[in-house]
Amino acid sequence: MGRVYAGRRSRVNFFRVHLHFDQLQNRRWPRKNPSLTLKNTGSPLILCSKSAIEEPLRVPGFNQGFADVYVVKEERCVEPQETTRCSGDVLVGSVVEDSNLEEVTNRSNDKAPLLSALWENAIKGVGQMFDSGNEFRNALANFSIACRFGYKYIKNGRESIIVQCDADGCQWKIYASAVGNSNIFCVRKYEDKHTHPTNYEDTVKYRISKMWVSNIIKEKFRNNPAYTPREIVKEIKRDYNVDIAYKRAWRGKETVKEAVNLSLKNSFKLVPWICQRLIESNPGTVAVYTSKSDSTFHQLFIAYYASIHGFRVGCRPILFVEEKSLNGKYLHTLLSVTAVDADNRMFPVAFAVVESGSLENWRWFFRNVKVALDDNRDIIFVSDRKEDIVKAVEEIYGSVLHAHCYRHLTEGFKMMLKCLHLSPSVQDVLKMLLDEIAYAKTRVDFDDSLGKMRSISENAYDWVLKNEPIHWANSLFPGKRYDQFSVNIAGSYGAWIPEAQELSIIELINLIHKNITDIMVGRQTNCAAWKFPVGGTIEEMLKRNISKSEGLHFRCSSAFRFEVFGIPINYCVDLHQRTCSCREWDMVGLPCIHACAALTSIQADIYSYVEKCYLKETQQAIYSECMHGVWTKEIPDGTSMNGIDDDASSSGLGLLRPPSPPPCLHRLRGRPKKHMEPQNKEKNMEPQNKEKRPLHCSLCKEAGHNRKRCKNQM
């Protein structure tokens, strides 16, 4: 049983059907209304058009077995019908008011306007001027898409262009020619009348060239170099209602690529100019570049004066070395060094753009770093200890301390554990023991953790000894590195560079310059708002030590000496020398838990026992210098080089050509074949030849079978 209410609402006829659940399941409709179509949406109120796709109904029971269904018809009723009786007990009667139905219906009829509507005035009439013939052709293509017609060239030359509509018998025609000997084109004649046959717009064919596609996607491609031809086809159809072939979209993308690469080429001509402007706008900045014998770009090094000054006056003498490969066609590798400020946050020092991370480039980089910083302190370097980096540091700085980045070390340790075929629980224990070995403050703790590792896995023990723990274990490292174990990859130069975007060398310099400026300004403001003598990060570390020191028992030996009772040994604290036998105060420069217990007992100010490198005045000194930028309006065009020739000739700076891009590897068509080189066959087969871990039963814990085949289940 069901009731149907018919009516008219804002140009849309609808029926409200009140049907029993059995009718929805069996789809029993009145015979006098066979054209009504029901589409289930899983809600009590269902709205669908007459032309909705029919599909099996799966409507749950609701409203005590009844459902209200709105069925919208595409025809318009003239007037509401009077109530009459029809077969099947269906009543057609008065209109039911429903404002939500009207709102939904109006919203369904709204469509987003096409972007091609902006081109309706691209061709205005006789006397209109265009800068070139290509601009006129592009405007003509846009105008035809906006007005929905096709055209053909009667004449398409360098001096004159004649175009008419491609419809049979249509009088629309336009004629444009060059003005004198210039490239400017002017519309001479224009017949703005179309006579098209019926249904012409359904069969119209537009003249879509790769240049037109490249103009449409130019900005999107710069923001998203991973823009695919399939996405181009889809978005042009959505925005302009124009169908283009996949190959046309691909050619348009390749045209934009060539234009971007051309700008990348021209940007290298501006390297001498940008170096000179950086030195002028930021006095004290070191900006050095080199070129090869054929005047092609080779190396670039930049260290801003604000970074040099901050490292000298407040940063701890630790430099973190990083190497990052760039995705550009001409930019190859970014070398950088960073430090830490008073709040243990990354502080940018210097960077360089080179061809590769070779020994020669690392030598050149560290030589410029040493000259730029001009620091007499014994600097500690932290890197992944590649062979070229280690050699370059030793040649330039001599026998300085060079620590191994713990993040890179743990990655190698995880790879080694995978080859041992150990269970995940055993691997987790070994990783935890490696952390204890690295962060141990005393030799006793180091030996204890190393002995535990040896009892679990002899291979892991040998790996630790092979990787020279003197370069990364805290208890064995001869220098003071303030618990800084690894490169802060989240805040380094490499983290600023977008992964998928190709940057010119000028854009790269501007991006790094902007990020350093934001860091300087932001941390100057942040430092002024510090509520304590130290920053937020150091304050949390002190609070953690103070909370852990509560409940510790101690004995006062003298005015400055305390003996703190611990498990299994006691610790001696000397407040005058600012040392503790646990060695944490000596290594980090912050009072350890034993020192906090002693300082709390005598009600001393803990901040007065914090090393100077963590204090607020040190942070203010680090960020005391400001960064001054180069105005973007001053940067000349790399193609014309206007305004740079005079500067180059007066300063002795020559123009640079782009370096040779890396060779492109052309992959053969089809699926690549899997083959193995004879000399690497044994190496590649090594994991398969290793002895596998025996199978163990999870029930009886015996080897040789699994749980399914266990005979001791009972």
Tab-separated table of N, CA and C in Angstrom, residues 298-443:
chain	number	residue	atom	x	y	z
A	298	HIS	N	80.393	26.081	-11.624
A	298	HIS	CA	81.025	24.941	-10.961
A	298	HIS	C	80.620	24.845	-9.494
A	299	GLN	N	80.861	25.893	-8.699
A	299	GLN	CA	80.612	25.842	-7.252
A	299	GLN	C	80.106	27.194	-6.768
A	300	LEU	N	79.291	27.161	-5.717
A	300	LEU	CA	78.780	28.381	-5.081
A	300	LEU	C	78.745	28.168	-3.579
A	301	PHE	N	79.269	29.128	-2.822
A	301	PHE	CA	79.295	29.071	-1.356
A	301	PHE	C	78.742	30.382	-0.811
A	302	ILE	N	77.826	30.291	0.166
A	302	ILE	CA	77.235	31.481	0.784
A	302	ILE	C	77.150	31.264	2.289
A	303	ALA	N	77.660	32.244	3.036
A	303	ALA	CA	77.514	32.280	4.493
A	303	ALA	C	77.140	33.713	4.868
A	304	TYR	N	75.923	33.929	5.348
A	304	TYR	CA	75.451	35.270	5.677
A	304	TYR	C	76.122	35.766	6.955
A	305	TYR	N	76.277	37.083	7.035
A	305	TYR	CA	76.963	37.649	8.193
A	305	TYR	C	76.186	37.390	9.478
A	306	ALA	N	74.856	37.393	9.409
A	306	ALA	CA	74.060	37.123	10.610
A	306	ALA	C	74.354	35.723	11.143
A	307	SER	N	74.562	34.767	10.253
A	307	SER	CA	74.892	33.406	10.680
A	307	SER	C	76.319	33.332	11.224
A	308	ILE	N	77.253	34.013	10.565
A	308	ILE	CA	78.649	34.009	11.026
A	308	ILE	C	78.753	34.638	12.405
A	309	HIS	N	78.103	35.772	12.582
A	309	HIS	CA	78.155	36.472	13.875
A	309	HIS	C	77.512	35.637	14.973
A	310	GLY	N	76.357	35.021	14.688
A	310	GLY	CA	75.678	34.222	15.702
A	310	GLY	C	76.492	33.029	16.149
A	311	PHE	N	77.190	32.380	15.212
A	311	PHE	CA	78.016	31.231	15.587
A	311	PHE	C	79.205	31.665	16.443
A	312	ARG	N	79.801	32.794	16.128
A	312	ARG	CA	80.981	33.238	16.877
A	312	ARG	C	80.638	33.616	18.311
A	313	VAL	N	79.538	34.343	18.520
A	313	VAL	CA	79.277	34.951	19.830
A	313	VAL	C	78.521	34.048	20.786
A	314	GLY	N	77.812	33.014	20.295
A	314	GLY	CA	76.998	32.262	21.237
A	314	GLY	C	76.857	30.783	20.975
A	315	CYS	N	76.945	30.339	19.737
A	315	CYS	CA	76.724	28.924	19.449
A	315	CYS	C	77.876	28.076	19.970
A	316	ARG	N	77.556	26.874	20.376
A	316	ARG	CA	78.576	25.937	20.814
A	316	ARG	C	79.422	25.484	19.618
A	317	PRO	N	80.686	25.177	19.812
A	317	PRO	CA	81.575	24.843	18.686
A	317	PRO	C	81.313	23.450	18.131
A	318	ILE	N	80.108	23.250	17.621
A	318	ILE	CA	79.721	21.982	17.005
A	318	ILE	C	79.098	22.304	15.654
A	319	LEU	N	79.566	21.651	14.603
A	319	LEU	CA	79.028	21.839	13.264
A	319	LEU	C	78.497	20.502	12.747
A	320	PHE	N	77.253	20.514	12.308
A	320	PHE	CA	76.609	19.327	11.758
A	320	PHE	C	76.665	19.416	10.231
A	321	VAL	N	77.250	18.409	9.624
A	321	VAL	CA	77.503	18.402	8.185
A	321	VAL	C	76.434	17.544	7.509
A	322	GLU	N	75.875	18.087	6.407
A	322	GLU	CA	74.815	17.363	5.692
A	322	GLU	C	75.027	17.496	4.190
A	323	GLU	N	74.627	16.471	3.469
A	323	GLU	CA	74.676	16.454	2.005
A	323	GLU	C	73.317	16.028	1.483
A	324	LYS	N	72.766	16.808	0.541
A	324	LYS	CA	71.442	16.508	-0.014
A	324	LYS	C	71.492	16.643	-1.530
A	325	SER	N	70.985	15.637	-2.224
A	325	SER	CA	70.903	15.674	-3.683
A	325	SER	C	69.675	16.475	-4.104
A	326	LEU	N	69.850	17.339	-5.094
A	326	LEU	CA	68.769	18.185	-5.593
A	326	LEU	C	68.160	17.558	-6.841
A	327	ASN	N	66.873	17.839	-7.060
A	327	ASN	CA	66.154	17.213	-8.162
A	327	ASN	C	66.203	18.017	-9.450
A	328	GLY	N	66.839	19.172	-9.440
A	328	GLY	CA	66.869	20.002	-10.631
A	328	GLY	C	67.694	19.392	-11.742
A	329	LYS	N	67.489	19.923	-12.949
A	329	LYS	CA	68.221	19.409	-14.100
A	329	LYS	C	69.678	19.811	-14.046
A	330	TYR	N	69.990	20.987	-13.456
A	330	TYR	CA	71.359	21.493	-13.425
A	330	TYR	C	71.929	21.543	-12.006
A	331	LEU	N	71.068	21.698	-10.978
A	331	LEU	CA	71.558	21.711	-9.600
A	331	LEU	C	71.720	20.272	-9.131
A	332	HIS	N	72.878	19.948	-8.617
A	332	HIS	CA	73.187	18.552	-8.319
A	332	HIS	C	73.161	18.237	-6.825
A	333	THR	N	73.960	18.942	-6.015
A	333	THR	CA	74.114	18.584	-4.607
A	333	THR	C	74.189	19.848	-3.757
A	334	LEU	N	73.544	19.788	-2.585
A	334	LEU	CA	73.585	20.883	-1.613
A	334	LEU	C	74.390	20.428	-0.409
A	335	LEU	N	75.493	21.130	-0.108
A	335	LEU	CA	76.307	20.877	1.082
A	335	LEU	C	76.007	21.962	2.102
A	336	SER	N	75.929	21.592	3.363
A	336	SER	CA	75.571	22.579	4.387
A	336	SER	C	76.164	22.198	5.734
A	337	VAL	N	76.331	23.215	6.579
A	337	VAL	CA	76.725	23.029	7.977
A	337	VAL	C	75.772	23.855	8.837
A	338	THR	N	75.354	23.266	9.948
A	338	THR	CA	74.463	23.930	10.889
A	338	THR	C	75.018	23.782	12.297
A	339	ALA	N	74.475	24.578	13.214
A	339	ALA	CA	74.876	24.531	14.620
A	339	ALA	C	73.607	24.511	15.476
A	340	VAL	N	73.760	24.673	16.795
A	340	VAL	CA	72.623	24.741	17.713
A	340	VAL	C	72.734	26.018	18.533
A	341	ASP	N	71.575	26.640	18.818
A	341	ASP	CA	71.565	27.883	19.587
A	341	ASP	C	71.417	27.577	21.073
A	342	ALA	N	71.088	28.581	21.860
A	342	ALA	CA	71.011	28.416	23.313
A	342	ALA	C	69.829	27.563	23.749
A	343	ASP	N	68.846	27.384	22.873
A	343	ASP	CA	67.670	26.576	23.207
A	343	ASP	C	67.700	25.222	22.507
A	344	ASN	N	68.896	24.789	22.074
A	344	ASN	CA	69.081	23.498	21.402
A	344	ASN	C	68.275	23.390	20.107
A	345	ARG	N	68.144	24.490	19.393
A	345	ARG	CA	67.439	24.495	18.110
A	345	ARG	C	68.427	24.765	16.984
A	346	MET	N	68.083	24.284	15.789
A	346	MET	CA	68.989	24.383	14.659
A	346	MET	C	69.289	25.839	14.323
A	347	PHE	N	70.570	26.118	14.061
A	347	PHE	CA	71.010	27.451	13.662
A	347	PHE	C	71.761	27.334	12.342
A	348	PRO	N	71.283	27.961	11.249
A	348	PRO	CA	71.951	27.841	9.945
A	348	PRO	C	73.274	28.585	9.924
A	349	VAL	N	74.305	27.976	9.345
A	349	VAL	CA	75.637	28.579	9.301
A	349	VAL	C	76.058	28.887	7.864
A	350	ALA	N	76.138	27.877	6.995
A	350	ALA	CA	76.613	28.098	5.623
A	350	ALA	C	76.116	26.956	4.747
A	351	PHE	N	76.085	27.214	3.429
A	351	PHE	CA	75.689	26.188	2.472
A	351	PHE	C	76.441	26.410	1.164
A	352	ALA	N	76.434	25.377	0.321
A	352	ALA	CA	77.102	25.442	-0.975
A	352	ALA	C	76.337	24.578	-1.961
A	353	VAL	N	76.368	24.992	-3.229
A	353	VAL	CA	75.786	24.228	-4.328
A	353	VAL	C	76.931	23.782	-5.226
A	354	VAL	N	77.109	22.472	-5.348
A	354	VAL	CA	78.232	21.915	-6.115
A	354	VAL	C	77.700	20.838	-7.046
A	355	GLU	N	78.611	20.315	-7.862
A	355	GLU	CA	78.242	19.292	-8.832
A	355	GLU	C	77.957	17.956	-8.154
A	356	SER	N	78.763	17.581	-7.189
A	356	SER	CA	78.597	16.312	-6.487
A	356	SER	C	79.356	16.391	-5.168
A	357	GLY	N	79.081	15.423	-4.286
A	357	GLY	CA	79.783	15.376	-3.009
A	357	GLY	C	81.115	14.679	-3.109
A	358	SER	N	81.974	15.146	-3.994
A	358	SER	CA	83.290	14.538	-4.188
A	358	SER	C	84.287	15.121	-3.191
A	359	LEU	N	85.454	14.504	-3.112
A	359	LEU	CA	86.488	14.968	-2.202
A	359	LEU	C	86.922	16.398	-2.542
A	360	GLU	N	87.036	16.715	-3.819
A	360	GLU	CA	87.436	18.061	-4.228
A	360	GLU	C	86.426	19.101	-3.768
A	361	ASN	N	85.133	18.816	-3.938
A	361	ASN	CA	84.104	19.775	-3.530
A	361	ASN	C	84.029	19.911	-2.020
A	362	TRP	N	84.224	18.813	-1.277
A	362	TRP	CA	84.220	18.912	0.176
A	362	TRP	C	85.421	19.721	0.659
A	363	ARG	N	86.576	19.556	0.041
A	363	ARG	CA	87.745	20.367	0.409
A	363	ARG	C	87.444	21.851	0.206
A	364	TRP	N	86.899	22.173	-0.959
A	364	TRP	CA	86.584	23.570	-1.269
A	364	TRP	C	85.549	24.129	-0.296
A	365	PHE	N	84.577	23.317	0.066
A	365	PHE	CA	83.527	23.762	0.982
A	365	PHE	C	84.086	24.052	2.377
A	366	PHE	N	84.836	23.119	2.963
A	366	PHE	CA	85.361	23.319	4.314
A	366	PHE	C	86.412	24.428	4.344
A	367	ARG	N	87.122	24.625	3.248
A	367	ARG	CA	88.076	25.728	3.195
A	367	ARG	C	87.344	27.070	3.309
A	368	ASN	N	86.224	27.205	2.640
A	368	ASN	CA	85.431	28.440	2.731
A	368	ASN	C	84.753	28.576	4.089
A	369	VAL	N	84.333	27.465	4.670
A	369	VAL	CA	83.736	27.517	6.013
A	369	VAL	C	84.753	28.022	7.029
A	370	LYS	N	85.976	27.533	6.945
A	370	LYS	CA	87.021	27.952	7.882
A	370	LYS	C	87.345	29.428	7.730
A	371	VAL	N	87.417	29.912	6.492
A	371	VAL	CA	87.711	31.331	6.260
A	371	VAL	C	86.551	32.206	6.719
A	372	ALA	N	85.318	31.786	6.456
A	372	ALA	CA	84.153	32.598	6.802
A	372	ALA	C	83.964	32.695	8.311
A	373	LEU	N	84.074	31.594	9.032
A	373	LEU	CA	83.837	31.620	10.477
A	373	LEU	C	84.996	32.249	11.233
A	374	ASP	N	86.232	31.949	10.833
A	374	ASP	CA	87.415	32.523	11.486
A	374	ASP	C	87.318	32.363	12.997
A	375	ASP	N	87.066	31.133	13.442
A	375	ASP	CA	86.862	30.828	14.858
A	375	ASP	C	88.069	30.050	15.363
A	376	ASN	N	88.621	30.499	16.511
A	376	ASN	CA	89.811	29.856	17.082
A	376	ASN	C	89.479	28.677	17.984
A	377	ARG	N	88.210	28.444	18.248
A	377	ARG	CA	87.841	27.329	19.119
A	377	ARG	C	88.050	25.988	18.406
A	378	ASP	N	88.178	24.938	19.191
A	378	ASP	CA	88.284	23.586	18.642
A	378	ASP	C	86.887	23.103	18.271
A	379	ILE	N	86.619	23.074	16.983
A	379	ILE	CA	85.285	22.734	16.496
A	379	ILE	C	85.148	21.218	16.377
A	380	ILE	N	83.996	20.716	16.786
A	380	ILE	CA	83.659	19.301	16.664
A	380	ILE	C	82.693	19.146	15.497
A	381	PHE	N	82.980	18.214	14.601
A	381	PHE	CA	82.127	17.961	13.449
A	381	PHE	C	81.307	16.694	13.691
A	382	VAL	N	80.054	16.738	13.249
A	382	VAL	CA	79.147	15.590	13.333
A	382	VAL	C	78.623	15.330	11.925
A	383	SER	N	78.859	14.128	11.402
A	383	SER	CA	78.427	13.780	10.047
A	383	SER	C	78.220	12.280	9.972
A	384	ASP	N	77.871	11.811	8.768
A	384	ASP	CA	77.741	10.366	8.576
A	384	ASP	C	79.084	9.699	8.333
A	385	ARG	N	80.184	10.487	8.436
A	385	ARG	CA	81.559	10.003	8.353
A	385	ARG	C	81.828	9.240	7.052
A	386	LYS	N	81.360	9.818	5.939
A	386	LYS	CA	81.784	9.271	4.654
A	386	LYS	C	83.268	9.526	4.467
A	387	GLU	N	83.873	8.709	3.655
A	387	GLU	CA	85.321	8.769	3.500
A	387	GLU	C	85.776	10.141	3.003
A	388	ASP	N	85.070	10.716	2.030
A	388	ASP	CA	85.466	12.012	1.484
A	388	ASP	C	85.319	13.127	2.525
A	389	ILE	N	84.260	13.061	3.338
A	389	ILE	CA	84.062	14.088	4.366
A	389	ILE	C	85.164	14.012	5.416
A	390	VAL	N	85.494	12.809	5.856
A	390	VAL	CA	86.538	12.644	6.871
A	390	VAL	C	87.881	13.150	6.355
A	391	LYS	N	88.228	12.812	5.122
A	391	LYS	CA	89.500	13.263	4.558
A	391	LYS	C	89.543	14.774	4.412
A	392	ALA	N	88.447	15.371	3.935
A	392	ALA	CA	88.425	16.817	3.737
A	392	ALA	C	88.555	17.563	5.061
A	393	VAL	N	87.888	17.090	6.111
A	393	VAL	CA	87.981	17.746	7.422
A	393	VAL	C	89.392	17.646	7.973
A	394	GLU	N	90.023	16.482	7.828
A	394	GLU	CA	91.392	16.320	8.323
A	394	GLU	C	92.376	17.209	7.569
A	395	GLU	N	92.194	17.368	6.264
A	395	GLU	CA	93.118	18.193	5.492
A	395	GLU	C	92.963	19.676	5.796
A	396	ILE	N	91.742	20.134	6.035
A	396	ILE	CA	91.504	21.570	6.236
A	396	ILE	C	91.655	21.953	7.705
A	397	TYR	N	91.104	21.153	8.618
A	397	TYR	CA	91.089	21.519	10.040
A	397	TYR	C	92.135	20.773	10.861
A	398	GLY	N	92.799	19.815	10.280
A	398	GLY	CA	93.770	19.050	11.053
A	398	GLY	C	93.094	17.947	11.844
A	399	SER	N	93.722	17.557	12.918
A	399	SER	CA	93.230	16.444	13.739
A	399	SER	C	92.186	16.940	14.735
A	400	VAL	N	91.013	17.302	14.244
A	400	VAL	CA	89.915	17.719	15.111
A	400	VAL	C	89.018	16.520	15.378
A	401	LEU	N	88.141	16.659	16.375
A	401	LEU	CA	87.223	15.584	16.722
A	401	LEU	C	86.097	15.521	15.693
A	402	HIS	N	85.804	14.304	15.258
A	402	HIS	CA	84.785	14.099	14.224
A	402	HIS	C	83.866	12.981	14.698
A	403	ALA	N	82.650	13.336	15.119
A	403	ALA	CA	81.702	12.363	15.657
A	403	ALA	C	80.851	11.769	14.546
A	404	HIS	N	80.389	10.557	14.797
A	404	HIS	CA	79.527	9.862	13.847
A	404	HIS	C	78.066	10.190	14.185
A	405	CYS	N	77.279	10.592	13.163
A	405	CYS	CA	75.860	10.887	13.364
A	405	CYS	C	75.138	9.607	13.799
A	406	TYR	N	74.490	9.673	14.957
A	406	TYR	CA	73.870	8.480	15.512
A	406	TYR	C	72.655	8.037	14.690
A	407	ARG	N	71.991	8.952	14.022
A	407	ARG	CA	70.843	8.590	13.192
A	407	ARG	C	71.283	7.712	12.018
A	408	HIS	N	72.373	8.079	11.370
A	408	HIS	CA	72.890	7.251	10.282
A	408	HIS	C	73.412	5.914	10.815
A	409	LEU	N	73.965	5.933	12.009
A	409	LEU	CA	74.494	4.697	12.588
A	409	LEU	C	73.377	3.691	12.861
A	410	THR	N	72.266	4.148	13.420
A	410	THR	CA	71.159	3.239	13.730
A	410	THR	C	70.538	2.660	12.463
A	411	GLU	N	70.541	3.417	11.360
A	411	GLU	CA	70.021	2.874	10.102
A	411	GLU	C	70.855	1.684	9.630
A	412	GLY	N	72.180	1.805	9.748
A	412	GLY	CA	73.035	0.678	9.393
A	412	GLY	C	72.859	-0.499	10.339
A	413	PHE	N	72.611	-0.216	11.625
A	413	PHE	CA	72.405	-1.288	12.602
A	413	PHE	C	71.114	-2.050	12.306
A	414	LYS	N	70.069	-1.359	11.902
A	414	LYS	CA	68.805	-2.025	11.570
A	414	LYS	C	68.954	-2.917	10.341
A	415	MET	N	69.709	-2.454	9.361
A	415	MET	CA	69.928	-3.277	8.168
A	415	MET	C	70.703	-4.543	8.508
A	416	MET	N	71.661	-4.418	9.442
A	416	MET	CA	72.424	-5.593	9.843
A	416	MET	C	71.529	-6.604	10.569
A	417	LEU	N	70.602	-6.116	11.403
A	417	LEU	CA	69.726	-7.027	12.143
A	417	LEU	C	68.791	-7.788	11.211
A	418	LYS	N	68.387	-7.164	10.107
A	418	LYS	CA	67.507	-7.857	9.170
A	418	LYS	C	68.205	-9.057	8.538
A	419	CYS	N	69.489	-8.926	8.312
A	419	CYS	CA	70.238	-10.036	7.696
A	419	CYS	C	70.486	-11.183	8.663
A	420	LEU	N	70.318	-10.943	9.956
A	420	LEU	CA	70.552	-12.002	10.949
A	420	LEU	C	69.334	-12.896	11.148
A	421	HIS	N	68.168	-12.507	10.596
A	421	HIS	CA	66.938	-13.293	10.706
A	421	HIS	C	66.563	-13.523	12.166
A	422	LEU	N	66.646	-12.465	12.957
A	422	LEU	CA	66.249	-12.555	14.361
A	422	LEU	C	64.777	-12.196	14.507
A	423	SER	N	64.184	-12.639	15.586
A	423	SER	CA	62.775	-12.330	15.834
A	423	SER	C	62.625	-10.838	16.149
A	424	PRO	N	61.446	-10.252	15.913
A	424	PRO	CA	61.253	-8.816	16.184
A	424	PRO	C	61.514	-8.430	17.635
A	425	SER	N	61.160	-9.296	18.569
A	425	SER	CA	61.385	-8.967	19.978
A	425	SER	C	62.882	-8.890	20.293
A	426	VAL	N	63.656	-9.801	19.724
A	426	VAL	CA	65.105	-9.774	19.953
A	426	VAL	C	65.717	-8.538	19.299
A	427	GLN	N	65.240	-8.167	18.116
A	427	GLN	CA	65.742	-6.962	17.458
A	427	GLN	C	65.446	-5.716	18.276
A	428	ASP	N	64.266	-5.658	18.878
A	428	ASP	CA	63.924	-4.492	19.705
A	428	ASP	C	64.857	-4.392	20.912
A	429	VAL	N	65.180	-5.526	21.519
A	429	VAL	CA	66.093	-5.507	22.674
A	429	VAL	C	67.484	-5.034	22.251
A	430	LEU	N	67.956	-5.487	21.099
A	430	LEU	CA	69.279	-5.074	20.631
A	430	LEU	C	69.308	-3.586	20.294
A	431	LYS	N	68.239	-3.060	19.726
A	431	LYS	CA	68.175	-1.623	19.450
A	431	LYS	C	68.202	-0.816	20.745
A	432	MET	N	67.497	-1.305	21.757
A	432	MET	CA	67.498	-0.621	23.043
A	432	MET	C	68.884	-0.650	23.679
A	433	LEU	N	69.581	-1.767	23.555
A	433	LEU	CA	70.936	-1.854	24.095
A	433	LEU	C	71.901	-0.943	23.343
A	434	LEU	N	71.689	-0.772	22.025
A	434	LEU	CA	72.536	0.150	21.271
A	434	LEU	C	72.348	1.581	21.768
A	435	ASP	N	71.110	1.959	22.097
A	435	ASP	CA	70.872	3.292	22.672
A	435	ASP	C	71.588	3.449	24.010
A	436	GLU	N	71.540	2.410	24.829
A	436	GLU	CA	72.228	2.477	26.125
A	436	GLU	C	73.735	2.594	25.939
A	437	ILE	N	74.276	1.910	24.946
A	437	ILE	CA	75.717	1.998	24.680
A	437	ILE	C	76.093	3.402	24.234
A	438	ALA	N	75.263	4.001	23.382
A	438	ALA	CA	75.589	5.323	22.847
A	438	ALA	C	75.438	6.415	23.898
A	439	TYR	N	74.392	6.348	24.729
A	439	TYR	CA	74.102	7.426	25.674
A	439	TYR	C	74.708	7.199	27.057
A	440	ALA	N	75.401	6.100	27.254
A	440	ALA	CA	76.018	5.846	28.560
A	440	ALA	C	77.042	6.929	28.878
A	441	LYS	N	76.999	7.425	30.134
A	441	LYS	CA	77.902	8.511	30.527
A	441	LYS	C	79.235	7.998	31.074
A	442	THR	N	79.248	6.791	31.621
A	442	THR	CA	80.473	6.249	32.206
A	442	THR	C	80.890	4.984	31.469
A	443	ARG	N	82.159	4.637	31.626
A	443	ARG	CA	82.678	3.431	30.981
A	443	ARG	C	82.066	2.174	31.593
